[in-house]
Amino acid sequence: QVQLVESGGGLVQEGESLTLSCVVSINVFARYALAWYRQAPGKSRSRISHITMTGDTDYVNEVKGRFTMSRDNGKNTVYLQMNSLKPEDTAVYYCSVGEYIDGSYRSRGYWGQGTQVTVSS
């Protein structure tokens, strides 16, 4: 059974940094693409970044240049380094495991409990 456990969230001031981690229990972790999603209050969950099995990354414009996604295949872990945080980054953050096919990321539909990030102004 696939399990994802996110951690690292918290309450920070605007401009500060956080690093989120997600441990994924899945066979042959290195074969999969991964993504980070977030869900702000009253909004739907949306993908903000992904990383392919070869380590290529992409980000939505709202976080580009501030967030960096990385993976450690030896630890079955994916990270999201978040710098220059803004109040609008406040959300529950989730990681996802899936595939990167034909130029797009496709989630396998497994979700963890998420980790809350709150940025105060």
Coordinates of C-alpha atoms in Angstrom, one line a residue:
Q1 CA 0.0 0.0 0.0
V2 CA 1.3 3.4 -0.9
Q3 CA 1.7 5.9 1.9
L4 CA 2.8 9.5 1.9
V5 CA 3.8 11.4 5.1
E6 CA 4.3 15.1 4.8
S7 CA 6.1 17.1 7.5
G8 CA 7.9 20.4 8.1
G9 CA 5.0 22.9 8.1
G10 CA 4.5 25.6 10.7
L11 CA 3.8 29.2 11.4
V12 CA 6.3 31.7 10.0
Q13 CA 6.6 35.4 9.3
E14 CA 6.5 36.9 5.8
G15 CA 9.8 36.6 4.2
E16 CA 11.0 33.6 6.2
S17 CA 11.7 30.0 4.9
L18 CA 10.5 26.5 5.5
T19 CA 11.5 23.1 4.1
L20 CA 8.8 20.5 3.7
S21 CA 9.5 16.8 3.5
C22 CA 7.5 13.9 2.3
V23 CA 8.4 10.3 2.8
V24 CA 6.8 8.0 0.2
S25 CA 6.3 4.3 0.9
I26 CA 6.3 2.8 -2.6
N27 CA 8.4 0.2 -4.4
V28 CA 11.1 1.5 -6.7
F29 CA 10.6 5.2 -5.6
A30 CA 13.1 6.3 -8.2
R31 CA 10.8 5.3 -11.1
Y32 CA 8.2 7.8 -10.3
A33 CA 7.6 11.5 -10.8
L34 CA 6.5 13.5 -7.7
A35 CA 4.6 16.7 -7.1
W36 CA 3.6 19.1 -4.5
Y37 CA 0.1 20.5 -4.2
R38 CA -1.5 23.0 -1.9
Q39 CA -5.0 23.8 -0.8
A40 CA -5.8 27.2 0.7
P41 CA -8.9 27.8 2.7
G42 CA -12.0 27.8 0.5
K43 CA -10.0 26.8 -2.6
S44 CA -9.4 23.6 -4.4
R45 CA -6.2 21.7 -4.3
S46 CA -3.8 22.7 -7.0
R47 CA -0.4 21.5 -8.1
I48 CA 2.5 23.9 -7.6
S49 CA 5.5 21.9 -8.7
H50 CA 6.7 18.5 -10.0
I51 CA 9.9 16.6 -10.4
T52 CA 10.5 13.9 -12.9
M53 CA 12.4 10.7 -12.3
T54 CA 15.4 12.3 -14.0
G55 CA 15.2 15.3 -11.6
D56 CA 13.8 17.9 -13.9
T57 CA 11.5 20.3 -12.1
D58 CA 8.8 22.8 -13.0
Y59 CA 6.8 25.3 -11.0
V60 CA 3.7 27.4 -11.3
N61 CA 4.5 31.1 -11.7
E62 CA 3.3 32.0 -8.2
V63 CA 6.2 30.1 -6.6
K64 CA 8.8 30.1 -9.4
G65 CA 12.1 31.5 -8.1
R66 CA 11.1 31.1 -4.5
F67 CA 10.4 27.4 -4.1
T68 CA 12.8 24.5 -5.0
M69 CA 11.8 20.9 -5.2
S70 CA 14.2 18.1 -4.9
R71 CA 14.3 14.3 -4.2
D72 CA 16.5 11.8 -2.4
N73 CA 15.9 8.4 -4.0
G74 CA 17.9 6.7 -1.3
K75 CA 15.5 8.0 1.4
N76 CA 12.3 7.8 -0.6
T77 CA 11.8 11.4 0.2
V78 CA 10.9 14.5 -1.7
Y79 CA 11.5 18.0 -0.4
L80 CA 10.1 21.5 -1.0
Q81 CA 12.4 24.4 0.0
M82 CA 10.2 27.5 0.4
N83 CA 11.9 30.9 0.6
S84 CA 10.6 34.4 0.8
L85 CA 7.2 33.1 2.0
K86 CA 4.1 35.3 1.5
P87 CA 0.8 35.3 3.3
E88 CA -0.8 34.0 0.1
D89 CA 1.3 30.8 0.5
T90 CA -0.8 29.9 3.5
A91 CA -2.3 26.5 2.8
V92 CA -2.1 22.8 3.5
Y93 CA 0.6 21.3 1.4
Y94 CA 0.4 17.7 0.0
C95 CA 2.9 15.6 -1.9
S96 CA 1.9 13.3 -4.7
V97 CA 3.4 10.3 -6.5
G98 CA 2.7 9.7 -10.2
E99 CA 4.1 9.7 -13.7
Y100 CA 5.4 12.3 -16.1
I101 CA 4.0 11.4 -19.5
D102 CA 3.8 13.3 -22.7
G103 CA 4.8 16.5 -21.0
S104 CA 2.4 16.4 -18.1
Y105 CA 2.3 15.1 -14.6
R106 CA -0.3 12.6 -13.7
S107 CA -1.0 11.7 -10.0
R108 CA -1.7 8.2 -8.9
G109 CA -4.3 9.6 -6.6
Y110 CA -2.6 8.7 -3.3
W111 CA -2.5 11.5 -0.6
G112 CA -1.1 12.0 2.8
Q113 CA -2.5 14.0 5.6
G114 CA -0.8 17.2 4.4
T115 CA 1.2 19.7 6.4
Q116 CA -0.1 23.2 7.4
V117 CA 1.9 26.2 6.4
T118 CA 0.8 29.5 7.8
V119 CA 2.5 32.8 6.8
S120 CA 1.7 35.9 8.9
S121 CA 2.3 39.4 7.6

